[in-house]
Amino acid sequence: MNEFALIDRFFRRAVHDPAVRTGIGDDGAVVVPAPGCDLVFSVDMLVEGRHFLADAAPATVGHKTLAVNLSDMAAMGARPRWALLAGALPDFDECWLDGFTRGLFALADRFEVTLIGGDTTRGPRNFCLTIIGEVPAGAALTRAGARAGDDIYVSGTLGDAALALAVLQGRATLGDADFAMVRERLETPEPRVALGERLRGVASAAIDISDGLTGDLQHILDRSGVGAAIDVALIPRSMPLATLIDCAQRDLALACLLAGGDDYELCFMAAPSSRQVLAAIALEAGMPLTRIGHVTATAGIVVRDEQGTPLATLPRSFDHFG
Ligand code: ADP
Ligand code: MG
């Protein structure tokens, strides 16, 4: 099968979005942005061996390639609309491509995202997806708006994806059912797109947690010129992780909670006057939004343990060059 037949067979599909004037099959894609909207762009690369394991189920790789980008749109309060996919494949493996595109398009269909172009070459397996989203003019959430006194929130629970990775790497053990649960969080994360859109006009700053809570929180603090105080006891955690923290493997579990990557939950700030609105948004979103601390005027993050004592050192968040 040649390159163009491959693109036609696996990536080109009927387009239902009337805003797409020209999709896959031309030298460039043409889309019509909605009037009164700003466009939001983001790109993320997934490399085999680094972002996904060589033996990962192809459908989960397809899912994650799009999910991490949808998560960036969520963090911006944007509605994802269009995607471009550049991919390198080591060989023509029909079965692998079938699985990959099944995972990719299942998620794309759920979020009404249209694949409008890309590039396909031979090489070590990696995928680079560009996402384009829309947000009402001027309403995008950024990392820059946090103010001293704001509450700090996270969505869902943290640390499950890192715990799954620890189990896969033989650094922790879990029962079958618990492992299945955290593994799903690692391999098929759910981007918090509806929540991000709902936080427009409410959150003062937001980020998605891809590299770990403290590291990603620090990005907001840097951009906003503020600091933070958070409490370990308040950080929401799943039952399997809670069990490890309370007994078996406290250090590893704390590192998952505070610095574990790949959760794709949102961390955001809001004025204390927004607490009621946020309780309503949590109900609507069907997901906990937990207040874990507050923004301070002094730079740096203070993390207090269950007794209120500041941790002397913080577990390190993920950094490709760290
Ligand atoms: P060009 O040579 O003009 O750069 P290509 O031959 O690389 O174009 O691609 C042909 C068409 O297929 C283009 O519209 C391109 O956007 C699309 N395309 C190529 N690879 C992919 C892919 N992996 N996913 C989606 N669209 C793709
Ligand atoms: Mg061309």
mmCIF file of N, CA and C and ligand atoms in Angstrom, residues 3-4 6-7 11-12 23-29 83-87 115-120, ligand 1:
data_model
loop_
_atom_site.group_PDB
_atom_site.id
_atom_site.type_symbol
_atom_site.label_atom_id
_atom_site.label_comp_id
_atom_site.label_asym_id
_atom_site.label_seq_id
_atom_site.Cartn_x
_atom_site.Cartn_y
_atom_site.Cartn_z
ATOM 1 N N GLU A 3 1.712 5.496 0.292
ATOM 2 C CA GLU A 3 1.429 6.515 1.313
ATOM 3 C C GLU A 3 0.020 7.103 1.151
ATOM 4 N N PHE A 4 -0.365 7.393 -0.089
ATOM 5 C CA PHE A 4 -1.640 8.097 -0.284
ATOM 6 C C PHE A 4 -2.829 7.168 -0.081
ATOM 7 N N LEU A 6 -2.736 4.728 1.973
ATOM 8 C CA LEU A 6 -2.779 4.560 3.434
ATOM 9 C C LEU A 6 -3.555 5.718 4.083
ATOM 10 N N ILE A 7 -3.247 6.945 3.655
ATOM 11 C CA ILE A 7 -3.938 8.120 4.212
ATOM 12 C C ILE A 7 -5.432 8.022 3.933
ATOM 13 N N PHE A 11 -7.089 7.562 7.429
ATOM 14 C CA PHE A 11 -7.250 8.877 8.057
ATOM 15 C C PHE A 11 -8.328 9.757 7.432
ATOM 16 N N ARG A 12 -8.662 9.491 6.182
ATOM 17 C CA ARG A 12 -9.645 10.332 5.512
ATOM 18 C C ARG A 12 -11.037 9.782 5.733
ATOM 19 N N GLY A 23 -10.743 19.767 3.673
ATOM 20 C CA GLY A 23 -10.094 18.924 4.670
ATOM 21 C C GLY A 23 -8.939 18.142 4.076
ATOM 22 N N ILE A 24 -8.783 16.899 4.501
ATOM 23 C CA ILE A 24 -7.693 16.043 4.031
ATOM 24 C C ILE A 24 -7.773 15.870 2.515
ATOM 25 N N GLY A 25 -6.626 15.974 1.838
ATOM 26 C CA GLY A 25 -6.596 15.732 0.401
ATOM 27 C C GLY A 25 -6.118 16.919 -0.397
ATOM 28 N N ASP A 26 -5.911 18.039 0.247
ATOM 29 C CA ASP A 26 -5.357 19.194 -0.471
ATOM 30 C C ASP A 26 -4.042 19.598 0.186
ATOM 31 N N ASP A 27 -3.431 20.669 -0.318
ATOM 32 C CA ASP A 27 -2.143 21.094 0.247
ATOM 33 C C ASP A 27 -2.298 21.750 1.605
ATOM 34 N N GLY A 28 -3.473 22.230 1.878
ATOM 35 C CA GLY A 28 -3.728 22.827 3.182
ATOM 36 C C GLY A 28 -5.199 22.684 3.508
ATOM 37 N N ALA A 29 -5.525 22.743 4.766
ATOM 38 C CA ALA A 29 -6.926 22.678 5.181
ATOM 39 C C ALA A 29 -7.458 24.107 5.311
ATOM 40 N N ALA A 83 -8.136 19.086 14.119
ATOM 41 C CA ALA A 83 -6.831 18.508 14.463
ATOM 42 C C ALA A 83 -6.042 18.197 13.198
ATOM 43 N N LEU A 84 -4.715 18.304 13.302
ATOM 44 C CA LEU A 84 -3.777 17.883 12.253
ATOM 45 C C LEU A 84 -2.843 16.858 12.881
ATOM 46 N N LEU A 85 -2.591 15.779 12.172
ATOM 47 C CA LEU A 85 -1.803 14.689 12.750
ATOM 48 C C LEU A 85 -0.579 14.374 11.892
ATOM 49 N N ALA A 86 0.613 14.602 12.432
ATOM 50 C CA ALA A 86 1.841 14.186 11.758
ATOM 51 C C ALA A 86 2.319 12.917 12.445
ATOM 52 N N GLY A 87 2.549 11.873 11.672
ATOM 53 C CA GLY A 87 2.930 10.602 12.278
ATOM 54 C C GLY A 87 4.067 9.938 11.536
ATOM 55 N N LEU A 115 -10.527 15.728 11.983
ATOM 56 C CA LEU A 115 -9.141 15.648 11.497
ATOM 57 C C LEU A 115 -9.112 16.277 10.113
ATOM 58 N N ILE A 116 -8.348 17.362 9.964
ATOM 59 C CA ILE A 116 -8.387 18.120 8.703
ATOM 60 C C ILE A 116 -7.084 18.028 7.922
ATOM 61 N N GLY A 117 -6.073 17.309 8.431
ATOM 62 C CA GLY A 117 -4.841 17.183 7.667
ATOM 63 C C GLY A 117 -3.747 16.547 8.488
ATOM 64 N N GLY A 118 -2.571 16.455 7.880
ATOM 65 C CA GLY A 118 -1.465 15.853 8.605
ATOM 66 C C GLY A 118 -0.317 15.538 7.687
ATOM 67 N N ASP A 119 0.542 14.639 8.128
ATOM 68 C CA ASP A 119 1.690 14.208 7.346
ATOM 69 C C ASP A 119 2.036 12.797 7.795
ATOM 70 N N THR A 120 2.460 11.960 6.858
ATOM 71 C CA THR A 120 2.752 10.570 7.188
ATOM 72 C C THR A 120 4.104 10.188 6.613
HETATM 73 P P1 ADP B 1 1.811 17.483 0.753
HETATM 74 O O1 ADP B 1 2.741 16.621 -0.043
HETATM 75 O O2 ADP B 1 1.118 18.533 -0.054
HETATM 76 O O3 ADP B 1 2.402 17.997 2.008
HETATM 77 P P2 ADP B 1 0.801 15.041 1.664
HETATM 78 O O4 ADP B 1 1.015 14.219 0.466
HETATM 79 O O5 ADP B 1 1.789 14.946 2.766
HETATM 80 O O6 ADP B 1 0.620 16.536 1.225
HETATM 81 O O7 ADP B 1 -0.637 14.709 2.264
HETATM 82 C C1 ADP B 1 -1.759 14.575 1.421
HETATM 83 C C2 ADP B 1 -2.985 14.967 2.185
HETATM 84 O O8 ADP B 1 -3.208 14.045 3.246
HETATM 85 C C3 ADP B 1 -2.897 16.346 2.835
HETATM 86 O O9 ADP B 1 -4.166 16.946 2.788
HETATM 87 C C4 ADP B 1 -2.515 16.024 4.252
HETATM 88 O O10 ADP B 1 -2.968 17.041 5.138
HETATM 89 C C5 ADP B 1 -3.213 14.702 4.496
HETATM 90 N N1 ADP B 1 -2.534 13.816 5.475
HETATM 91 C C6 ADP B 1 -1.322 13.214 5.356
HETATM 92 N N2 ADP B 1 -1.045 12.429 6.414
HETATM 93 C C7 ADP B 1 -2.101 12.530 7.248
HETATM 94 C C8 ADP B 1 -2.434 11.980 8.513
HETATM 95 N N3 ADP B 1 -1.616 11.151 9.189
HETATM 96 N N4 ADP B 1 -3.605 12.349 9.087
HETATM 97 C C9 ADP B 1 -4.433 13.185 8.458
HETATM 98 N N5 ADP B 1 -4.200 13.721 7.259
HETATM 99 C C10 ADP B 1 -3.051 13.405 6.635
#
